[in-house]
Every structure is written in C-alpha cells, then in structure tokens.
C-alpha cells in the first residue's frame, strides 16, 4: 500500500504498482529515434574528444549518456567541484548536434568518500563489509551517502539543468547491482519500515507466523534482518526484507530525482533498469517513479535462441512503461566481458537485436559503450568504436544501423497493440524462489519463458501485466507462474473471466497470500472457485522419472496426442470444471491434468503440469479459439513486429533469424515483403 513519505532518511516509502496517468508522447524533445551510447570521455584526451564527435556524426549518433562514473572527476574532494572538463564536453557535443543524457554519478562514490566515511560502506549478509575499488553503492541508509548524493546531484542540476543540449537526467546506474545491505543503518531502517507497515508487533507476529519454531517477538529490538541462521530462515521475514530493500533503493532514487525536478522541472528523469538480470527490484514500483522507462539488455551467450529472451525482455519493458515509448539505454555491439564465454555477435545480429527492441516500442537505441576502454574491468566489452577501430565490421554495422534508423524516424510515439497478456509479479517470484518448496526445478522463470516462447512462435504480440492491473483490454491472459496471489489479484482475475475474459493458469499458482501463507481452504484456494478445480496434493517427479498426459475422448480435436511431463504433477479434484486431459501414468494415473471451466461469460483453463512447447501448443489452440485470436501463417523464426500510429500508419519491423530467404504477407495487410537470410528490415505500411 502507498504511504506518506517521511522526511527522515530512515523512513522508506513503500510503493504500489498500479496504472498512472499517461505521460507525454515522446518527452526527449527529439524529432527522431535517439541513437548512441554511454560516453566516458574522462578516460581519453581532448584530442580524442574532438575525434569522437566527428565519428558520432558519421555514425548518425544524436544521443549520448555522460558522466555515469565521473564523481571522482567532478567532486575532487568533499564540496570542491571541477566542472571545466564537463563544460567543454557539453559545448563540443552541442555543436555537433548531439543531445546529452547527463548522469548523477552516485553509482561510483569517490575514494575520498570511503576514506572519510568508512561506516557508509555496504555490508553483505554474512556481515562482510564491502570495500571500495569496484562500483555499486554504499549503504542506502548511511546519512553520509545520502548527503553526498544530494550534494553532487544539486551541483550538476544547478550547472547544467538549463543547457540546451540536455535532453534527459540519468540518475545513478543500474540500481540493484548491490540489491541489499546489512549495516547497522540498514537494520535500524528495516525495523522502522516494519513498524510503518504493521503498526503493532502482534500484527507482525501474525503476518510472519512466528509461532512456528518459537520465533515470537516481544520487543521491536528483537526484530532482525535475515542474517545467516542454523537452518532455513522465516520465509515471510525474507519476503519483507526483499520489499524493504527494494523500497530502500527506490527511496535513494526518489531523493535525487526530486532535486532534479526542483531545479530543472522541464527535463525528464530516468534510471536504467536491468529487467533481465536484476530479479531483486520490483520494477512495477520503479516504473511509476521515472518520467520515462529505460532498460539495459545483454544477450546470454549460452542460449542459441537468445533472440527469444530478448523479445520477452523488450515486451516486459514496454509493459513497464504502460505501452509508452521507452529507451534501450544499453546493449552490446558484439560480445560482452562478464559471462563464462563471451560470444561475438554474427554479422547482422546487432541490427536484428536493435530493431527487435525498436519494433517492441523503444524510441531510443543505445549501447555500452561509445569507445572501447583500454583499461579497467570492461576493456574486453564490445563498443561502437571497437579496439579494431573504424576499419572494422562492427564500425561499419554501427554506421549502417544509424543510417537505417534515420529513415524510420516517424515511428517515434507509435504504439504496439497486444491481445494477449502474461501475468508478471516480482513479489511472487521472490516468494517462489525461497527455500523448501516441493520442487526447486519448477522455476517461475522457466515456466514463463516457455509460455512466452509458445506465444512468440505463434507470432502473438504480448504485454506483461501485474495481477492487480486492469485486464479488460486483453482477449487472453496467461498466468504461467502465479505462486503468490493477493486477495485483490485473485478477485481481479475472477472479475476478468466473469466479464468474458479467457484465462490460462499454470501449475503451482494461487498457493499463498502476500505473507507466503497457505490460505484456508486448500492449496489453490485463491483460484479454486474460478477454475472449478481443487489441488489436493503436489506430486513432483523424481529426477529420473517422467509422465504422460493424454486427452479425454471428445474433449479436443487432437486425437490421442500425448503430452510429456518432466518435473511436476498435481492431484486435482474437479468441482465444476470439465476434464480435458488426464495423466496416463506417473504418480496419479487417470487423474485430471488439464481442465476447462466456464465462469460467468468467460473461460478459465488450468494446466497442472509443466508442459513443453509442443504441449502448450495443444492447450493454447483451444484458448486462442475461445478468445477469437488467429495464428498468422508466417515462417518459423521470422518476426513481423508492428507499431501503430495515431493516423493508422503501420510501422513494420521484419527480422529473419534463419539462414534462408522468405517471402511473406504482413498480417492485417495485403503488403508482401521478401527478407533475406539473417536480415532485418523496416517498412512503413499505410492502411
């Protein structure tokens, strides 16, 4: 729930992930797609700066992020600033027609700060004090860190807040790199946060179920952070610690943002999310606090089909932005440097990655970083200007992409339309990831990825939604992994189906409330009436075992097709649902496995097992039909992405992930296009 924000740095504001008022169409004040990357000129001489600006113009760059790690060069000692070099860069970039995303450099406190305020360092769960010499942040509740952050933020805002080159404020960098801290400051703030949330100790004891294992608290001083324990820690405590840590770091962002809004209210403020690699942040709450959503995304080199995960991430970020334009703040021109094997991108892959984000709503395409570093931890990370220089393939592709984007500028502000939504809730994911679950192999991310890829292969545009958000715009909603559902969320799903919506629910869903407590009334009590089925027991398989599901005669047009199960079965008892498929073998042979239930004017399906992509195709076929959703006749691994302008214009992005050319018809139009192997295209189609 949302509460009034306290003036004390120890009182953390909790947030609520709900829809907000619409933001402006494209608030960077640019009439084209923003294209560029992180620029770190403090690593280079002034001669290189001038060369950089010339090369940026050659590549079509019109947007750079500046000063992200520059605190030590801006505030050379406490309260003593040197802006001369930044002044010079502002003028060089402005003269070159390049807009600036200026960072507050608070992700990299200077050496003098840690020397002066060693008590501000972050502390790990095992109470190891984390030293300087890397990046990240200090304890979010250390007064010295808060004061220093606001001082450098205010100084930057007063100096550059009205500069004509300034397009955007960029607070910090990748919050969540240090997702939690256990210093005395943080533990004191945790107790204050709990007092704000629960009011009385009796309410805290009830929410956490402290009667179990004799953990009851009699005094607030006895309440503790989830430090190492002899056995498994209280799961409700762990869940609240996740919420507190998210709110603590978000409060750091708010404090800097408010200074920027005060001094330069005409300039939007953002911070770059890491939606794919930072599971500790509840980005629904963060998205409501930024003026424009931005995200960093890097491919997993060990995934040969990483373009599907990229698509999922881009759809998620667009959904965080509530469909409004967003910024791809970082991705890579080729390989990165921090994975076990840092695979270089193939020719054309950088453009396909970039245009996949563009086709999914991004109005800015940027990279880390502009010029490859010669020193430091990221010297082997690819860049727009690589170590090989301007004679390289990477540089040629950077220039080609810039030219291509310049011809597609009218796409800015247009929207993606989706008939299908997937439920996504970080709090549920945190809860499901806690120890001592029936099976560690039934992961929410694996489930969600598999269900998303089935939609991707069926060429469906997809939004992600919070379970408590408005679902009325969607013909079909999927809940692949909704372990934790609040009463509000469960009621929201029921109203959606009752009003005519179509809902498909995956296994291990609707199990616990917001305190990780199993409800009275059974293992899926939150959804049992909606689904017309009760879960009596979880029956996960042994690692070496498998099971099969077969369709009931007359329940489907798939004949005797068998669906394989690798991890999970449930003992289901139907109340009002129709059985579509049963277990052929496994722990409960003959028992229901997949059900369908008419509830009000809509339908709800329950899938009690982990199905693979082929198995989901069979289930989704019936859901598509009920929802009136067609599956376009398009080649496998060829994407046709569409954004829609207010005037009816379609902006189409074609991506061919195969080694063959394909000719296809753009869905919803009579327009035919041919796309070569590994190619990407942008088209404008007028209805």
PDB file of N, CA, C and O in Angstrom, residues 54 88 113 226 243 256 266 274 334 422 435 637 657-658 687:
ATOM      1  N   UNK A  54      33.300  13.940 -34.239  1.00  0.00           N
ATOM      2  CA  UNK A  54      33.279  13.775 -35.697  1.00  0.00           C
ATOM      3  C   UNK A  54      32.791  12.376 -36.079  1.00  0.00           C
ATOM      4  O   UNK A  54      31.986  12.211 -37.009  1.00  0.00           O
ATOM      5  N   UNK A  88      33.393  21.840 -21.237  1.00  0.00           N
ATOM      6  CA  UNK A  88      33.960  21.738 -22.583  1.00  0.00           C
ATOM      7  C   UNK A  88      33.253  20.656 -23.397  1.00  0.00           C
ATOM      8  O   UNK A  88      32.954  20.846 -24.586  1.00  0.00           O
ATOM      9  N   UNK A 113      35.469   9.640  -0.503  1.00  0.00           N
ATOM     10  CA  UNK A 113      34.241   9.424   0.274  1.00  0.00           C
ATOM     11  C   UNK A 113      34.417   8.225   1.201  1.00  0.00           C
ATOM     12  O   UNK A 113      34.100   8.299   2.399  1.00  0.00           O
ATOM     13  N   UNK A 226      17.362 -10.731   7.876  1.00  0.00           N
ATOM     14  CA  UNK A 226      17.587 -12.166   7.637  1.00  0.00           C
ATOM     15  C   UNK A 226      19.073 -12.503   7.529  1.00  0.00           C
ATOM     16  O   UNK A 226      19.609 -12.770   6.447  1.00  0.00           O
ATOM     17  N   UNK A 243      11.079  -6.699   0.039  1.00  0.00           N
ATOM     18  CA  UNK A 243      10.284  -5.489  -0.174  1.00  0.00           C
ATOM     19  C   UNK A 243      10.988  -4.263   0.392  1.00  0.00           C
ATOM     20  O   UNK A 243      11.044  -3.206  -0.256  1.00  0.00           O
ATOM     21  N   UNK A 256      17.204  11.847  -5.269  1.00  0.00           N
ATOM     22  CA  UNK A 256      17.939  12.543  -6.327  1.00  0.00           C
ATOM     23  C   UNK A 256      16.982  13.102  -7.377  1.00  0.00           C
ATOM     24  O   UNK A 256      17.141  14.238  -7.851  1.00  0.00           O
ATOM     25  N   UNK A 266      11.656  20.929 -16.401  1.00  0.00           N
ATOM     26  CA  UNK A 266      11.338  20.709 -17.808  1.00  0.00           C
ATOM     27  C   UNK A 266      12.114  19.540 -18.404  1.00  0.00           C
ATOM     28  O   UNK A 266      11.861  19.156 -19.554  1.00  0.00           O
ATOM     29  N   UNK A 274      17.538  -3.012 -15.101  1.00  0.00           N
ATOM     30  CA  UNK A 274      18.141  -4.258 -15.596  1.00  0.00           C
ATOM     31  C   UNK A 274      17.078  -5.348 -15.459  1.00  0.00           C
ATOM     32  O   UNK A 274      17.186  -6.243 -14.629  1.00  0.00           O
ATOM     33  N   UNK A 334      28.662  -6.259 -29.873  1.00  0.00           N
ATOM     34  CA  UNK A 334      29.097  -7.641 -30.100  1.00  0.00           C
ATOM     35  C   UNK A 334      29.159  -8.337 -28.746  1.00  0.00           C
ATOM     36  O   UNK A 334      28.212  -8.258 -27.971  1.00  0.00           O
ATOM     37  N   UNK A 422       0.597 -11.639 -20.228  1.00  0.00           N
ATOM     38  CA  UNK A 422       1.142 -12.609 -19.267  1.00  0.00           C
ATOM     39  C   UNK A 422       1.276 -11.917 -17.913  1.00  0.00           C
ATOM     40  O   UNK A 422       1.799 -10.804 -17.828  1.00  0.00           O
ATOM     41  N   UNK A 435      13.572 -21.029  -0.072  1.00  0.00           N
ATOM     42  CA  UNK A 435      13.887 -22.464   0.074  1.00  0.00           C
ATOM     43  C   UNK A 435      12.683 -23.300   0.496  1.00  0.00           C
ATOM     44  O   UNK A 435      11.646 -22.788   0.917  1.00  0.00           O
ATOM     45  N   UNK A 637      10.675 -18.658 -36.904  1.00  0.00           N
ATOM     46  CA  UNK A 637      11.852 -17.839 -36.587  1.00  0.00           C
ATOM     47  C   UNK A 637      11.983 -16.611 -37.478  1.00  0.00           C
ATOM     48  O   UNK A 637      13.086 -16.078 -37.663  1.00  0.00           O
ATOM     49  N   UNK A 657      15.650 -14.694 -38.430  1.00  0.00           N
ATOM     50  CA  UNK A 657      16.663 -15.376 -37.632  1.00  0.00           C
ATOM     51  C   UNK A 657      17.106 -16.688 -38.268  1.00  0.00           C
ATOM     52  O   UNK A 657      17.760 -17.495 -37.601  1.00  0.00           O
ATOM     53  N   UNK A 658      16.753 -16.913 -39.533  1.00  0.00           N
ATOM     54  CA  UNK A 658      17.079 -18.164 -40.209  1.00  0.00           C
ATOM     55  C   UNK A 658      18.166 -17.944 -41.263  1.00  0.00           C
ATOM     56  O   UNK A 658      18.553 -16.814 -41.549  1.00  0.00           O
ATOM     57  N   UNK A 687      -2.567   1.811 -44.097  1.00  0.00           N
ATOM     58  CA  UNK A 687      -3.816   1.023 -44.241  1.00  0.00           C
ATOM     59  C   UNK A 687      -4.695   1.618 -45.326  1.00  0.00           C
ATOM     60  O   UNK A 687      -4.720   2.828 -45.526  1.00  0.00           O
TER      61      UNK A 687
END
